[in-house]
């Protein structure tokens, strides 16, 4: 099995800390580093540049940028620059953007499927060295061209959860970034992906962006993940909560606590069932078991996302020594 293992960093911590962890992950043999993109955190391309200059082997890219905040022509240039500073290790993750964040920026979330589709096409053509004339509904390009070419062909991954976005990603993406930790979600997604991808399926990297928490003591792992799961539950639709058999009353209570900034109460209200449904949490053995279930469903890359562990360096060691070797 040729499964890849990546890390997702949220640049809410100083860039020097993200770089220190990335350097360590590179030495430990992780395959990929993905950096999330939200305006309120450290800038994604600044972070990726710093990581690129301090690592040797990992592939790296945003997971995910979006075409609403950043013009896709600018994105092509940014990712080509990352490819240059990393000697050909760039990967691009792009998605529709986060509705709540876009609202804060007063950006209208119009026709997300079209926006992603057109952006991917224009970015690909620019990265190939074309001068692009494009008159889309969302993207317009009047002869834009990059003045340099990235050292390698940069794969484009698409962030997708909904059936239509999964279909689009399976049709045009080199990979699909799915924000979920539960085998049920992959059973659902893989049906759509296989149908839409057809013969391309073998060429698509299906990435599980998990909420991950590891510790030798399962109680500690659970304690560390509670606040992350609280945010997932608070942000989930009723349909998603129902499909995971989550008590809607309790979910509403958590949403209320979060909206009032009562994070301790929100964490305390998270049940072990919620942790099970929305994260991979536990001892190394338990994590191996849960990862195996995702791989059986067709996932080809596991991404370890927040919180990973209280001491992230120790958590990386634990993953590298007791989880990844199980699958190599
Ligand atoms: N978002 C961020 O802003 N920053 C991040 O760092 C980030 C990371 C990330 C990692 C993995 C991942 O999977 C998602 C991530 N996201 C991040 C979220 C991402 O930006 C998107 O919000 C998310 O992936 C979108 O999820 P989705 O697949 O559910 O797509 C949305 C747009 C949706 O509603 N899709 C529906 C579907 O069925 O797929 C279809 C919607 C639809 O039909 N729209 C119509 C259209 O034409 O586009 C019309 C809608 C209209 O009224 O305009």
mmCIF file of N, CA and C and ligand atoms in Angstrom, residues 8 35-38 63-64 66 95-99 101 109-114 159-166 177-179 209, ligand 1:
data_model
loop_
_atom_site.group_PDB
_atom_site.id
_atom_site.type_symbol
_atom_site.label_atom_id
_atom_site.label_comp_id
_atom_site.label_asym_id
_atom_site.label_seq_id
_atom_site.Cartn_x
_atom_site.Cartn_y
_atom_site.Cartn_z
ATOM 1 N N UNK A 8 -1.279 18.837 9.035
ATOM 2 C CA UNK A 8 -1.930 20.109 8.729
ATOM 3 C C UNK A 8 -1.596 21.081 9.849
ATOM 4 N N UNK A 35 -0.833 23.780 5.003
ATOM 5 C CA UNK A 35 -1.048 24.932 5.889
ATOM 6 C C UNK A 35 -2.421 25.532 5.573
ATOM 7 N N UNK A 36 -3.233 25.729 6.602
ATOM 8 C CA UNK A 36 -4.572 26.273 6.376
ATOM 9 C C UNK A 36 -4.481 27.760 6.017
ATOM 10 N N UNK A 37 -5.538 28.266 5.389
ATOM 11 C CA UNK A 37 -5.552 29.659 4.931
ATOM 12 C C UNK A 37 -6.767 30.391 5.490
ATOM 13 N N UNK A 38 -6.517 31.214 6.487
ATOM 14 C CA UNK A 38 -7.540 32.111 7.036
ATOM 15 C C UNK A 38 -6.842 33.445 7.313
ATOM 16 N N UNK A 63 -3.847 24.398 2.319
ATOM 17 C CA UNK A 63 -5.029 23.529 2.392
ATOM 18 C C UNK A 63 -6.066 24.212 3.267
ATOM 19 N N UNK A 64 -6.919 24.951 2.707
ATOM 20 C CA UNK A 64 -6.988 25.314 1.312
ATOM 21 C C UNK A 64 -7.108 26.834 1.154
ATOM 22 N N UNK A 66 -8.631 29.958 -1.389
ATOM 23 C CA UNK A 66 -9.905 30.052 -2.121
ATOM 24 C C UNK A 66 -9.860 31.215 -3.113
ATOM 25 N N UNK A 95 -10.195 25.587 -2.467
ATOM 26 C CA UNK A 95 -11.575 25.205 -2.169
ATOM 27 C C UNK A 95 -12.474 26.410 -2.293
ATOM 28 N N UNK A 96 -13.709 26.245 -1.851
ATOM 29 C CA UNK A 96 -14.697 27.307 -2.026
ATOM 30 C C UNK A 96 -14.556 28.412 -0.984
ATOM 31 N N UNK A 97 -13.787 28.172 0.053
ATOM 32 C CA UNK A 97 -13.653 29.181 1.111
ATOM 33 C C UNK A 97 -14.663 28.956 2.215
ATOM 34 N N UNK A 98 -14.350 29.547 3.341
ATOM 35 C CA UNK A 98 -15.154 29.343 4.536
ATOM 36 C C UNK A 98 -16.182 30.477 4.639
ATOM 37 N N UNK A 99 -17.464 30.102 4.619
ATOM 38 C CA UNK A 99 -18.555 31.088 4.530
ATOM 39 C C UNK A 99 -18.472 32.142 5.638
ATOM 40 N N UNK A 101 -15.962 33.135 7.393
ATOM 41 C CA UNK A 101 -14.818 34.037 7.231
ATOM 42 C C UNK A 101 -15.080 35.045 6.115
ATOM 43 N N UNK A 109 -20.409 35.056 -1.363
ATOM 44 C CA UNK A 109 -20.050 33.659 -1.689
ATOM 45 C C UNK A 109 -20.936 33.204 -2.838
ATOM 46 N N UNK A 110 -20.562 33.601 -4.054
ATOM 47 C CA UNK A 110 -21.446 33.351 -5.203
ATOM 48 C C UNK A 110 -20.923 32.194 -6.037
ATOM 49 N N UNK A 111 -21.795 31.262 -6.408
ATOM 50 C CA UNK A 111 -21.478 30.169 -7.330
ATOM 51 C C UNK A 111 -20.137 29.486 -7.025
ATOM 52 N N UNK A 112 -20.024 28.884 -5.851
ATOM 53 C CA UNK A 112 -18.730 28.303 -5.466
ATOM 54 C C UNK A 112 -18.199 27.206 -6.396
ATOM 55 N N UNK A 113 -19.109 26.426 -6.968
ATOM 56 C CA UNK A 113 -18.645 25.347 -7.860
ATOM 57 C C UNK A 113 -17.961 25.927 -9.094
ATOM 58 N N UNK A 114 -18.633 26.910 -9.688
ATOM 59 C CA UNK A 114 -18.085 27.553 -10.883
ATOM 60 C C UNK A 114 -16.768 28.269 -10.551
ATOM 61 N N UNK A 159 -10.594 21.043 -2.052
ATOM 62 C CA UNK A 159 -11.292 20.802 -0.779
ATOM 63 C C UNK A 159 -12.757 20.547 -1.078
ATOM 64 N N UNK A 160 -13.295 19.419 -0.627
ATOM 65 C CA UNK A 160 -14.685 19.087 -0.968
ATOM 66 C C UNK A 160 -15.357 18.256 0.111
ATOM 67 N N UNK A 161 -16.616 18.580 0.358
ATOM 68 C CA UNK A 161 -17.442 17.802 1.284
ATOM 69 C C UNK A 161 -18.780 17.448 0.646
ATOM 70 N N UNK A 162 -19.390 18.438 -0.016
ATOM 71 C CA UNK A 162 -20.727 18.250 -0.602
ATOM 72 C C UNK A 162 -20.656 17.370 -1.847
ATOM 73 N N UNK A 163 -21.795 16.769 -2.227
ATOM 74 C CA UNK A 163 -21.803 15.852 -3.384
ATOM 75 C C UNK A 163 -21.373 16.505 -4.696
ATOM 76 N N UNK A 164 -21.779 17.757 -4.902
ATOM 77 C CA UNK A 164 -21.428 18.400 -6.179
ATOM 78 C C UNK A 164 -19.948 18.760 -6.229
ATOM 79 N N UNK A 165 -19.430 19.248 -5.094
ATOM 80 C CA UNK A 165 -18.003 19.607 -5.063
ATOM 81 C C UNK A 165 -17.143 18.341 -5.151
ATOM 82 N N UNK A 166 -17.594 17.255 -4.519
ATOM 83 C CA UNK A 166 -16.854 15.984 -4.620
ATOM 84 C C UNK A 166 -16.827 15.511 -6.074
ATOM 85 N N UNK A 177 -9.268 16.986 -0.918
ATOM 86 C CA UNK A 177 -9.035 17.168 0.519
ATOM 87 C C UNK A 177 -10.380 17.129 1.225
ATOM 88 N N UNK A 178 -10.595 16.089 2.020
ATOM 89 C CA UNK A 178 -11.886 15.925 2.679
ATOM 90 C C UNK A 178 -11.718 16.130 4.186
ATOM 91 N N UNK A 179 -12.502 17.079 4.711
ATOM 92 C CA UNK A 179 -12.420 17.411 6.126
ATOM 93 C C UNK A 179 -13.281 16.457 6.927
ATOM 94 N N UNK A 209 -8.446 14.768 5.821
ATOM 95 C CA UNK A 209 -7.940 15.823 6.714
ATOM 96 C C UNK A 209 -8.611 15.585 8.069
HETATM 97 N N1 LIG B 1 -11.606 26.850 4.166
HETATM 98 C C1 LIG B 1 -10.888 27.931 4.412
HETATM 99 O O1 LIG B 1 -11.371 29.059 4.241
HETATM 100 N N2 LIG B 1 -9.591 27.812 4.862
HETATM 101 C C2 LIG B 1 -8.997 26.618 5.051
HETATM 102 O O2 LIG B 1 -7.824 26.556 5.434
HETATM 103 C C3 LIG B 1 -9.757 25.437 4.772
HETATM 104 C C4 LIG B 1 -9.217 24.152 4.889
HETATM 105 C C5 LIG B 1 -9.931 23.053 4.426
HETATM 106 C C6 LIG B 1 -9.333 21.795 4.370
HETATM 107 C C7 LIG B 1 -10.024 20.726 3.858
HETATM 108 C C8 LIG B 1 -11.344 20.898 3.398
HETATM 109 O O3 LIG B 1 -12.006 19.857 2.898
HETATM 110 C C9 LIG B 1 -11.960 22.132 3.452
HETATM 111 C C10 LIG B 1 -11.273 23.239 3.973
HETATM 112 N N3 LIG B 1 -11.852 24.508 3.997
HETATM 113 C C11 LIG B 1 -11.099 25.608 4.323
HETATM 114 C C12 LIG B 1 -13.273 24.698 3.622
HETATM 115 C C13 LIG B 1 -13.408 24.948 2.109
HETATM 116 O O4 LIG B 1 -12.919 26.212 1.773
HETATM 117 C C14 LIG B 1 -14.871 24.872 1.680
HETATM 118 O O5 LIG B 1 -15.661 25.714 2.462
HETATM 119 C C15 LIG B 1 -15.461 23.512 1.789
HETATM 120 O O6 LIG B 1 -14.595 22.512 1.350
HETATM 121 C C16 LIG B 1 -16.701 23.542 0.890
HETATM 122 O O7 LIG B 1 -17.367 22.476 1.088
HETATM 123 P P1 LIG B 1 -18.385 21.868 0.088
HETATM 124 O O8 LIG B 1 -17.740 20.807 -0.666
HETATM 125 O O9 LIG B 1 -19.564 21.508 0.910
HETATM 126 O O10 LIG B 1 -18.857 22.983 -0.997
HETATM 127 C C17 LIG B 1 -19.858 23.962 -0.744
HETATM 128 C C18 LIG B 1 -19.542 25.143 -1.636
HETATM 129 C C19 LIG B 1 -21.250 23.458 -1.101
HETATM 130 O O11 LIG B 1 -22.231 23.942 -0.584
HETATM 131 N N4 LIG B 1 -21.312 22.528 -2.021
HETATM 132 C C20 LIG B 1 -22.554 21.914 -2.502
HETATM 133 C C21 LIG B 1 -22.243 20.489 -2.940
HETATM 134 O O12 LIG B 1 -23.176 19.725 -3.129
HETATM 135 O O13 LIG B 1 -21.062 20.165 -3.129
HETATM 136 C C22 LIG B 1 -23.091 22.600 -3.756
HETATM 137 C C23 LIG B 1 -23.377 24.044 -3.658
HETATM 138 C C24 LIG B 1 -23.957 24.560 -4.957
HETATM 139 O O14 LIG B 1 -24.633 23.867 -5.675
HETATM 140 N N5 LIG B 1 -23.700 25.815 -5.304
HETATM 141 C C25 LIG B 1 -24.216 26.382 -6.505
HETATM 142 C C26 LIG B 1 -23.044 26.723 -7.422
HETATM 143 O O15 LIG B 1 -23.299 26.974 -8.587
HETATM 144 O O16 LIG B 1 -21.890 26.748 -6.965
HETATM 145 C C27 LIG B 1 -25.012 27.620 -6.246
HETATM 146 C C28 LIG B 1 -24.918 28.233 -4.871
HETATM 147 C C29 LIG B 1 -25.267 29.733 -4.891
HETATM 148 O O17 LIG B 1 -26.280 30.087 -4.308
HETATM 149 O O18 LIG B 1 -24.498 30.522 -5.476
#
